Amino acid sequence: MVIYLPAQSLDDEPLLDELTPREIVRELDKYVIGQADAKKAVAIALRNRIRRQKLDPEMAEEVMPKNILMIGPTGVGKTELARRLAKLANSPFLKVEASKFTEVGYVGRDVESMIRDLVEIAIDMVREERLNEVGERAEHIAEERILDLLMPTPPPAVEGEVVESVERTREKLRERLRAGKLDDRMVEVDVKERGPTFEVSTQGGTEEMDINLKDILPGLFAGRTRKRKMRVGEALDYMIQEEEQKLIDVDQVTRVAIERVERSGIIFLDEVDKIAGREGGHGPDVSREGVQRDILPIVEGTTVNTRYGFVRTDHILFIAAGAFHVSKPSDLIPELQGRFPIRVELKSLTEGDFIRILKEPKNALIKQYQALLDTEGIKLSFTEDALQEIASFATRVNESAENIGARRLHTILEKLLEEISFDGPDLKKKNVKIDAAYVRKQLAAIVKDQDLSRYIL
């Protein structure tokens, strides 16, 4: 599973270089409730990165990132903390389940695929940033090209008065184009031909690469185009993309992306407790230890070959996480334990935490449901005792069934708001208030029923 974080920053968020560890924690508080120790640890790790970048190159090379091991049950905020940290730092971020490398068919080299995936994410991030920079210029050029198709420019020999008239007509056409009134008109566009592609699978692993024949034989396909009729709206989109690609320096994008991975990449290794196994075992235990030994050089610092070039992993920050219900951190091989010097334990969530999670974070669940229903004119509100009741139900179900932490709130709220979501478009009363009585009415059967899995998975 890959989580992609686009390169964007909110206007109201301060620049990273200006953030002290205390301020980093305050930023994380906007999205994650509680877990002060874990926030403190990741804030220090992030601040140390900023400090390292201010050192002279020789000393900076010696300062290794302090990797973090998060220990705690599912649904308490481990992934969200790492994800928000990466977003705050505008860093390439990858979440990968360590247990996937123990699956049948995987070989040791595939552990390197996490670095290749991280590079792809960084490439997308940098390309998106460049697209934002050149977007306006590309739109202007594409607009002029469309206007040329709709109304070819007259030859220079035409008298000045006629040229002036043509320019006025062109401006009127521009206004209609921007208003979308010409979108359905047909135009003939020169479309570049693409060379055939095929895939190669290397023996060293399952890394796949697309090989385009026009890259191998540039003279064969260079400049070949064909005429294609399309609507103006579609043609404008095509031309904008074409102009954007011309304005972006692909080599520079690649260089910046690789540098960003090497300097500020973050990899979140989830379910690391599932690969905790030591020598002397048989079957799965040996497989788990093998995966640990494959991961070790990447965490220690090595060079990985990607389709964009070699990438050093020395200064990538690794955050490992696991519930460690059955195993414990000391079950990891000693070499790998030593590469995660910062250990933080995340606490199970209480009923009070659930209430805060429902309403306090910027992306709070209540705010999400209110925004969704507001698209259909429904004003959804919750009383304080309703929030108390929802948190109480979530706590009870977590205690009597599988404890999945804050994820339980998602399933509880889905069940609670099922009828309102279904009837939403047809509701006559657009102001809907959820109180404790409604919560009990909708959810009481769930807690009473012994087979809880019928309702909440």
Coordinates of N, CA and C in Angstrom, one line a residue, residues 246-434:
K246 N 6.5 20.5 -22.6 CA 7.6 21.2 -23.3 C 8.3 22.1 -22.3
L247 N 7.5 22.7 -21.4 CA 8.1 23.7 -20.5 C 8.8 23.1 -19.3
I248 N 8.6 21.8 -19.0 CA 9.2 21.2 -17.9 C 10.5 20.5 -18.3
D249 N 11.6 20.7 -17.5 CA 12.9 20.1 -17.8 C 12.8 18.7 -17.0
V250 N 12.7 17.6 -17.8 CA 12.5 16.3 -17.1 C 13.8 15.9 -16.4
D251 N 14.9 16.2 -16.9 CA 16.2 15.9 -16.2 C 16.3 16.6 -14.9
Q252 N 15.9 17.9 -14.9 CA 16.0 18.7 -13.6 C 15.0 18.1 -12.6
V253 N 13.8 17.7 -13.1 CA 12.8 17.1 -12.2 C 13.4 15.9 -11.5
T254 N 14.0 15.0 -12.3 CA 14.6 13.8 -11.8 C 15.7 14.1 -10.8
R255 N 16.6 15.1 -11.1 CA 17.7 15.4 -10.2 C 17.2 15.9 -8.8
V256 N 16.2 16.8 -8.9 CA 15.6 17.4 -7.7 C 14.9 16.3 -6.9
A257 N 14.2 15.4 -7.6 CA 13.5 14.4 -6.9 C 14.4 13.4 -6.1
I258 N 15.5 13.0 -6.8 CA 16.4 12.1 -6.2 C 17.1 12.8 -5.0
E259 N 17.4 14.1 -5.1 CA 18.1 14.8 -4.0 C 17.1 14.9 -2.8
R260 N 15.8 15.1 -3.2 CA 14.8 15.2 -2.1 C 14.6 13.9 -1.3
V261 N 14.6 12.8 -2.1 CA 14.6 11.5 -1.5 C 15.7 11.3 -0.5
E262 N 16.9 11.6 -1.0 CA 18.2 11.3 -0.2 C 18.2 12.2 1.0
R263 N 17.7 13.5 0.9 CA 17.9 14.4 2.0 C 16.7 14.4 3.0
S264 N 15.5 14.1 2.5 CA 14.3 14.3 3.3 C 13.3 13.2 3.2
G265 N 13.6 12.1 2.5 CA 12.6 11.0 2.3 C 12.2 10.4 3.7
I266 N 11.0 9.9 3.8 CA 10.5 9.3 5.0 C 9.8 8.0 4.6
I267 N 10.2 6.8 5.1 CA 9.6 5.6 4.9 C 9.0 5.1 6.2
F268 N 7.7 4.7 6.1 CA 6.9 4.2 7.3 C 6.8 2.7 7.1
L269 N 7.5 2.0 7.9 CA 7.5 0.5 7.9 C 6.5 0.0 8.9
D270 N 5.3 -0.3 8.4 CA 4.2 -0.8 9.3 C 4.3 -2.3 9.5
E271 N 3.7 -2.8 10.6 CA 3.6 -4.2 10.9 C 5.0 -4.8 11.0
V272 N 5.9 -4.1 11.5 CA 7.3 -4.6 11.7 C 7.3 -5.7 12.7
D273 N 6.3 -5.7 13.6 CA 6.2 -6.8 14.6 C 6.0 -8.2 13.9
K274 N 5.4 -8.1 12.7 CA 5.0 -9.4 12.0 C 6.3 -10.1 11.4
I275 N 7.4 -9.3 11.3 CA 8.6 -9.9 10.8 C 9.6 -10.2 12.0
A276 N 9.2 -10.0 13.2 CA 10.1 -10.2 14.4 C 10.2 -11.7 14.6
G277 N 11.4 -12.2 14.3 CA 11.7 -13.6 14.5 C 13.2 -13.8 14.5
R278 N 13.6 -14.8 15.3 CA 15.1 -15.0 15.5 C 15.5 -16.3 15.0
E279 N 16.8 -16.5 14.9 CA 17.4 -17.8 14.4 C 16.9 -19.0 15.3
G280 N 17.0 -20.2 14.7 CA 16.6 -21.4 15.4 C 15.2 -21.8 15.1
G281 N 14.5 -20.9 14.4 CA 13.1 -21.3 14.1 C 13.0 -22.1 12.8
H282 N 11.8 -22.4 12.4 CA 11.7 -23.2 11.2 C 10.6 -22.4 10.3
G283 N 10.7 -22.6 9.0 CA 9.7 -22.1 8.1 C 9.5 -20.6 8.3
P284 N 8.3 -20.1 8.7 CA 8.0 -18.7 8.7 C 9.0 -17.9 9.5
D285 N 9.6 -18.5 10.7 CA 10.5 -17.7 11.5 C 11.8 -17.4 10.7
V286 N 12.2 -18.4 9.9 CA 13.4 -18.1 9.1 C 13.1 -17.1 8.1
S287 N 11.9 -17.1 7.5 CA 11.5 -16.2 6.5 C 11.5 -14.8 7.0
R288 N 11.0 -14.6 8.3 CA 10.9 -13.3 8.9 C 12.3 -12.8 9.1
E289 N 13.2 -13.6 9.6 CA 14.6 -13.1 9.9 C 15.3 -12.7 8.6
G290 N 15.0 -13.5 7.5 CA 15.5 -13.2 6.2 C 15.1 -11.8 5.7
V291 N 13.8 -11.5 6.0 CA 13.3 -10.1 5.6 C 14.0 -9.1 6.4
Q292 N 14.2 -9.3 7.7 CA 14.9 -8.3 8.5 C 16.3 -8.1 8.0
R293 N 17.0 -9.1 7.6 CA 18.4 -9.0 7.1 C 18.4 -8.3 5.7
D294 N 17.3 -8.4 5.0 CA 17.2 -7.7 3.7 C 17.0 -6.2 3.9
I295 N 16.2 -5.9 4.9 CA 15.8 -4.5 5.2 C 17.0 -3.8 5.8
L296 N 17.8 -4.5 6.6 CA 19.0 -4.0 7.4 C 19.9 -3.0 6.5
P297 N 20.4 -3.5 5.4 CA 21.3 -2.6 4.7 C 20.7 -1.3 4.2
I298 N 19.4 -1.4 3.9 CA 18.7 -0.2 3.4 C 18.6 0.8 4.5
V299 N 18.3 0.3 5.7 CA 18.2 1.2 6.9 C 19.5 1.7 7.3
E300 N 20.5 0.8 7.2 CA 21.9 1.2 7.6 C 22.5 2.3 6.6
G301 N 22.1 2.2 5.3 CA 22.6 3.1 4.3 C 23.3 2.3 3.2
T302 N 22.7 2.3 2.0 CA 23.2 1.6 0.9 C 22.9 2.4 -0.4
T303 N 23.3 1.9 -1.5 CA 22.9 2.6 -2.8 C 22.0 1.6 -3.6
V304 N 20.8 2.1 -4.0 CA 19.9 1.3 -4.7 C 19.8 1.9 -6.1
N305 N 19.8 0.9 -7.0 CA 19.6 1.3 -8.5 C 18.2 1.4 -8.8
T306 N 17.8 2.6 -9.4 CA 16.4 2.8 -9.8 C 16.5 3.2 -11.3
R307 N 15.3 3.2 -11.9 CA 15.2 3.6 -13.3 C 15.7 5.0 -13.6
Y308 N 15.8 5.8 -12.5 CA 16.2 7.2 -12.6 C 17.7 7.4 -12.2
G309 N 18.3 6.3 -11.8 CA 19.7 6.5 -11.4 C 19.9 5.9 -10.0
F310 N 21.1 6.0 -9.4 CA 21.4 5.5 -8.1 C 20.9 6.4 -7.0
V311 N 20.4 5.8 -6.0 CA 19.8 6.6 -4.8 C 20.5 6.0 -3.5
R312 N 21.0 7.0 -2.8 CA 21.6 6.6 -1.5 C 20.5 6.7 -0.4
T313 N 20.5 5.7 0.5 CA 19.5 5.6 1.6 C 20.0 6.1 2.9
D314 N 21.3 6.6 3.0 CA 21.9 6.9 4.3 C 21.1 7.9 5.1
H315 N 20.4 8.9 4.5 CA 19.8 9.9 5.3 C 18.2 9.9 5.1
I316 N 17.7 8.8 4.6 CA 16.2 8.6 4.6 C 15.8 8.3 6.1
L317 N 14.7 8.9 6.5 CA 14.2 8.6 7.9 C 13.3 7.4 7.8
F318 N 13.6 6.4 8.6 CA 12.7 5.2 8.7 C 11.9 5.3 10.0
I319 N 10.6 5.2 9.9 CA 9.8 5.1 11.1 C 9.1 3.7 11.1
A320 N 9.5 2.8 12.0 CA 8.9 1.5 12.0 C 7.8 1.5 13.1
A321 N 6.8 0.7 12.9 CA 5.7 0.6 13.8 C 5.1 -0.8 13.9
G322 N 4.6 -1.1 15.0 CA 3.9 -2.4 15.2 C 3.2 -2.5 16.5
A323 N 2.2 -3.4 16.6 CA 1.5 -3.5 17.9 C 2.3 -4.3 18.9
F324 N 3.1 -5.2 18.4 CA 3.9 -6.1 19.3 C 3.0 -6.7 20.4
H325 N 1.9 -7.3 20.0 CA 1.1 -8.0 21.0 C 1.7 -9.4 21.3
V326 N 2.1 -10.1 20.2 CA 2.7 -11.4 20.4 C 4.2 -11.4 20.6
S327 N 4.9 -10.6 19.7 CA 6.3 -10.5 19.8 C 6.7 -9.2 20.6
K328 N 7.9 -9.0 20.7 CA 8.4 -7.7 21.4 C 9.6 -7.2 20.6
P329 N 9.9 -5.9 20.8 CA 11.0 -5.3 20.0 C 12.3 -6.1 20.1
S330 N 12.6 -6.7 21.2 CA 13.8 -7.5 21.4 C 13.9 -8.7 20.6
D331 N 12.7 -9.1 19.9 CA 12.7 -10.3 19.1 C 13.3 -9.9 17.7
L332 N 13.4 -8.7 17.4 CA 14.1 -8.3 16.1 C 15.6 -8.6 16.2
I333 N 16.2 -8.8 15.1 CA 17.7 -9.1 15.2 C 18.4 -7.9 15.7
P334 N 19.5 -8.1 16.5 CA 20.1 -7.0 17.2 C 20.6 -5.9 16.3
E335 N 21.1 -6.3 15.1 CA 21.5 -5.2 14.2 C 20.4 -4.3 13.8
L336 N 19.2 -4.8 13.6 CA 18.1 -4.0 13.2 C 17.6 -3.1 14.4
Q337 N 17.6 -3.8 15.6 CA 17.2 -3.0 16.8 C 18.1 -1.8 16.9
G338 N 19.4 -1.9 16.7 CA 20.3 -0.8 16.9 C 20.1 0.3 15.9
R339 N 19.4 0.0 14.8 CA 19.1 1.1 13.8 C 17.9 1.9 14.1
F340 N 17.2 1.5 15.2 CA 16.0 2.3 15.6 C 16.2 2.7 17.0
P341 N 17.1 3.7 17.2 CA 17.5 4.1 18.6 C 16.3 4.8 19.4
I342 N 15.4 5.4 18.7 CA 14.3 6.1 19.4 C 13.1 5.2 19.5
R343 N 12.7 4.9 20.7 CA 11.5 4.0 21.0 C 10.4 4.8 21.6
V344 N 9.2 4.8 21.1 CA 8.1 5.5 21.7 C 6.9 4.5 21.8
E345 N 6.3 4.5 22.9 CA 5.1 3.7 23.1 C 3.8 4.6 23.0
L346 N 2.9 4.2 22.2 CA 1.7 5.0 22.0 C 0.6 4.3 22.9
K347 N -0.2 5.1 23.6 CA -1.2 4.6 24.5 C -2.5 4.3 23.8
S348 N -3.2 3.4 24.4 CA -4.6 3.1 23.9 C -5.5 4.3 24.1
L349 N -6.4 4.5 23.3 CA -7.3 5.6 23.4 C -8.4 5.4 24.4
T350 N -8.8 6.5 25.1 CA -9.8 6.4 26.1 C -11.1 7.0 25.5
E351 N -12.2 6.9 26.3 CA -13.5 7.5 25.8 C -13.3 9.0 25.6
G352 N -12.6 9.7 26.5 CA -12.4 11.1 26.4 C -11.6 11.4 25.1
D353 N -10.6 10.6 24.7 CA -9.9 10.8 23.5 C -10.8 10.7 22.3
F354 N -11.7 9.7 22.3 CA -12.7 9.6 21.2 C -13.5 10.8 21.0
I355 N -14.0 11.4 22.1 CA -14.8 12.7 22.0 C -14.0 13.8 21.3
R356 N -12.7 13.9 21.7 CA -11.8 14.9 21.1 C -11.6 14.6 19.6
I357 N -11.4 13.3 19.3 CA -11.1 12.9 17.9 C -12.3 13.3 17.0
L358 N -13.5 13.1 17.6 CA -14.7 13.4 16.8 C -14.8 14.9 16.4
K359 N -14.3 15.8 17.2 CA -14.6 17.2 16.9 C -13.4 18.1 16.9
E360 N -12.3 17.8 17.4 CA -11.2 18.7 17.5 C -10.2 18.9 16.3
P361 N -9.8 17.7 15.7 CA -8.8 17.9 14.6 C -9.4 18.6 13.4
K362 N -8.4 19.2 12.6 CA -8.9 19.9 11.4 C -9.7 19.0 10.5
N363 N -9.3 17.7 10.4 CA -10.0 16.8 9.6 C -10.9 15.9 10.4
A364 N -11.5 16.4 11.5 CA -12.3 15.6 12.4 C -13.5 14.9 11.6
L365 N -13.8 13.7 12.1 CA -14.9 12.9 11.4 C -16.2 13.7 11.3
I366 N -16.6 14.3 12.4 CA -17.8 15.1 12.4 C -17.8 16.2 11.3
K367 N -16.7 16.9 11.2 CA -16.6 17.9 10.2 C -16.7 17.3 8.8
Q368 N -16.1 16.1 8.6 CA -16.1 15.5 7.3 C -17.6 15.1 6.9
Y369 N -18.3 14.5 7.8 CA -19.7 14.2 7.5 C -20.6 15.4 7.3
Q370 N -20.3 16.4 8.1 CA -21.1 17.7 7.9 C -20.8 18.3 6.5
A371 N -19.6 18.2 6.1 CA -19.2 18.8 4.8 C -19.9 18.0 3.6
L372 N -19.9 16.6 3.8 CA -20.4 15.8 2.8 C -21.9 16.0 2.6
L373 N -22.7 16.1 3.7 CA -24.1 16.3 3.6 C -24.5 17.7 3.2
D374 N -23.6 18.7 3.5 CA -23.8 20.0 3.2 C -23.9 20.2 1.7
T375 N -23.2 19.3 0.9 CA -23.3 19.4 -0.5 C -24.7 19.2 -1.1
E376 N -25.6 18.7 -0.2 CA -27.0 18.5 -0.6 C -27.9 19.4 0.2
G377 N -27.3 20.4 0.8 CA -28.1 21.4 1.6 C -28.5 21.0 3.0
I378 N -28.0 19.8 3.4 CA -28.4 19.3 4.8 C -27.4 19.9 5.8
K379 N -27.9 20.6 6.8 CA -27.1 21.1 7.9 C -27.2 20.1 9.1
L380 N -26.1 19.4 9.2 CA -26.0 18.3 10.3 C -25.3 18.9 11.5
S381 N -25.9 18.6 12.7 CA -25.3 19.1 13.9 C -25.4 18.0 15.0
F382 N -24.5 18.0 15.9 CA -24.5 17.0 17.0 C -24.5 17.7 18.3
T383 N -25.3 17.2 19.3 CA -25.3 17.7 20.6 C -24.1 17.1 21.4
E384 N -23.7 17.8 22.5 CA -22.6 17.2 23.2 C -22.8 15.8 23.8
D385 N -24.1 15.6 24.2 CA -24.4 14.3 24.8 C -24.4 13.2 23.7
A386 N -24.7 13.6 22.4 CA -24.6 12.7 21.3 C -23.1 12.2 21.1
L387 N -22.2 13.2 21.2 CA -20.8 12.8 21.0 C -20.3 11.9 22.1
Q388 N -20.8 12.2 23.4 CA -20.5 11.4 24.5 C -21.0 10.0 24.3
E389 N -22.2 9.8 23.8 CA -22.8 8.5 23.6 C -22.1 7.8 22.5
I390 N -21.7 8.4 21.4 CA -20.9 7.8 20.3 C -19.6 7.3 20.8
A391 N -18.9 8.1 21.6 CA -17.6 7.7 22.2 C -17.8 6.5 23.1
S392 N -18.9 6.5 23.9 CA -19.2 5.4 24.8 C -19.4 4.1 24.1
F393 N -20.2 4.2 23.0 CA -20.5 3.0 22.2 C -19.2 2.5 21.6
A394 N -18.3 3.4 21.0 CA -17.1 2.9 20.4 C -16.2 2.2 21.4
T395 N -16.1 2.8 22.7 CA -15.3 2.2 23.7 C -15.8 0.8 24.1
R396 N -17.1 0.7 24.2 CA -17.7 -0.6 24.6 C -17.5 -1.7 23.5
V397 N -17.7 -1.3 22.3 CA -17.5 -2.3 21.2 C -16.0 -2.7 21.1
N398 N -15.1 -1.7 21.3 CA -13.7 -2.1 21.3 C -13.3 -3.0 22.4
E399 N -14.0 -2.9 23.5 CA -13.7 -3.8 24.7 C -14.2 -5.2 24.5
S400 N -15.4 -5.3 23.9 CA -16.1 -6.6 23.7 C -15.7 -7.3 22.4
A401 N -15.3 -6.6 21.4 CA -14.8 -7.2 20.2 C -13.4 -6.8 20.0
E402 N -12.9 -6.8 18.7 CA -11.5 -6.5 18.4 C -11.3 -5.0 18.7
N403 N -10.2 -4.7 19.4 CA -9.9 -3.2 19.7 C -9.2 -2.7 18.4
I404 N -9.9 -1.8 17.7 CA -9.3 -1.2 16.5 C -9.1 0.3 16.7
G405 N -9.1 0.7 17.9 CA -8.8 2.1 18.2 C -9.8 3.1 17.6
A406 N -9.3 4.2 17.1 CA -10.1 5.3 16.5 C -10.8 4.8 15.2
R407 N -10.3 3.8 14.6 CA -11.0 3.3 13.4 C -12.4 2.9 13.7
R408 N -12.7 2.5 14.9 CA -14.0 2.1 15.3 C -15.0 3.3 15.1
L409 N -14.5 4.5 15.3 CA -15.4 5.6 15.1 C -16.0 5.7 13.7
H410 N -15.2 5.3 12.7 CA -15.6 5.4 11.3 C -16.8 4.4 11.1
T411 N -16.7 3.2 11.6 CA -17.7 2.2 11.4 C -19.0 2.6 12.2
I412 N -18.8 3.1 13.4 CA -19.9 3.6 14.3 C -20.7 4.7 13.5
L413 N -20.0 5.7 13.0 CA -20.6 6.8 12.4 C -21.3 6.4 11.1
E414 N -20.7 5.5 10.4 CA -21.4 5.0 9.2 C -22.7 4.4 9.5
K415 N -22.8 3.6 10.5 CA -24.0 2.9 10.9 C -25.0 4.0 11.4
L416 N -24.5 4.9 12.2 CA -25.4 6.0 12.8 C -26.0 6.8 11.8
L417 N -25.3 7.2 10.7 CA -25.8 8.2 9.7 C -26.3 7.5 8.5
E418 N -26.4 6.2 8.5 CA -26.8 5.4 7.3 C -28.1 5.9 6.7
E419 N -29.2 6.1 7.6 CA -30.5 6.5 7.1 C -30.5 7.9 6.6
I420 N -29.8 8.8 7.3 CA -29.7 10.2 6.9 C -29.0 10.3 5.5
S421 N -27.9 9.5 5.4 CA -27.1 9.6 4.1 C -28.0 9.0 3.0
F422 N -28.8 8.0 3.2 CA -29.6 7.4 2.2 C -30.7 8.3 1.8
D423 N -31.4 8.9 2.8 CA -32.6 9.7 2.5 C -32.2 11.2 2.2
G424 N -31.0 11.5 2.4 CA -30.5 12.9 2.3 C -31.1 13.7 1.2
P425 N -31.0 13.3 -0.1 CA -31.5 14.1 -1.2 C -33.0 14.3 -1.1
D426 N -33.8 13.4 -0.4 CA -35.2 13.5 -0.4 C -35.8 14.2 0.9
L427 N -34.9 14.5 1.8 CA -35.3 15.1 3.1 C -36.0 16.4 2.9
K428 N -37.1 16.6 3.5 CA -37.8 17.9 3.5 C -37.2 18.9 4.5
K429 N -36.9 18.3 5.7 CA -36.2 19.1 6.7 C -34.7 19.1 6.5
K430 N -34.1 20.2 6.2 CA -32.7 20.2 5.8 C -31.8 20.4 7.1
N431 N -32.4 20.8 8.2 CA -31.6 20.9 9.4 C -31.8 19.6 10.3
V432 N -30.7 18.9 10.4 CA -30.8 17.6 11.2 C -29.9 17.7 12.4
K433 N -30.5 17.4 13.6 CA -29.8 17.5 14.8 C -29.7 16.0 15.4
I434 N -28.5 15.6 15.7 CA -28.3 14.2 16.2 C -28.1 14.4 17.7

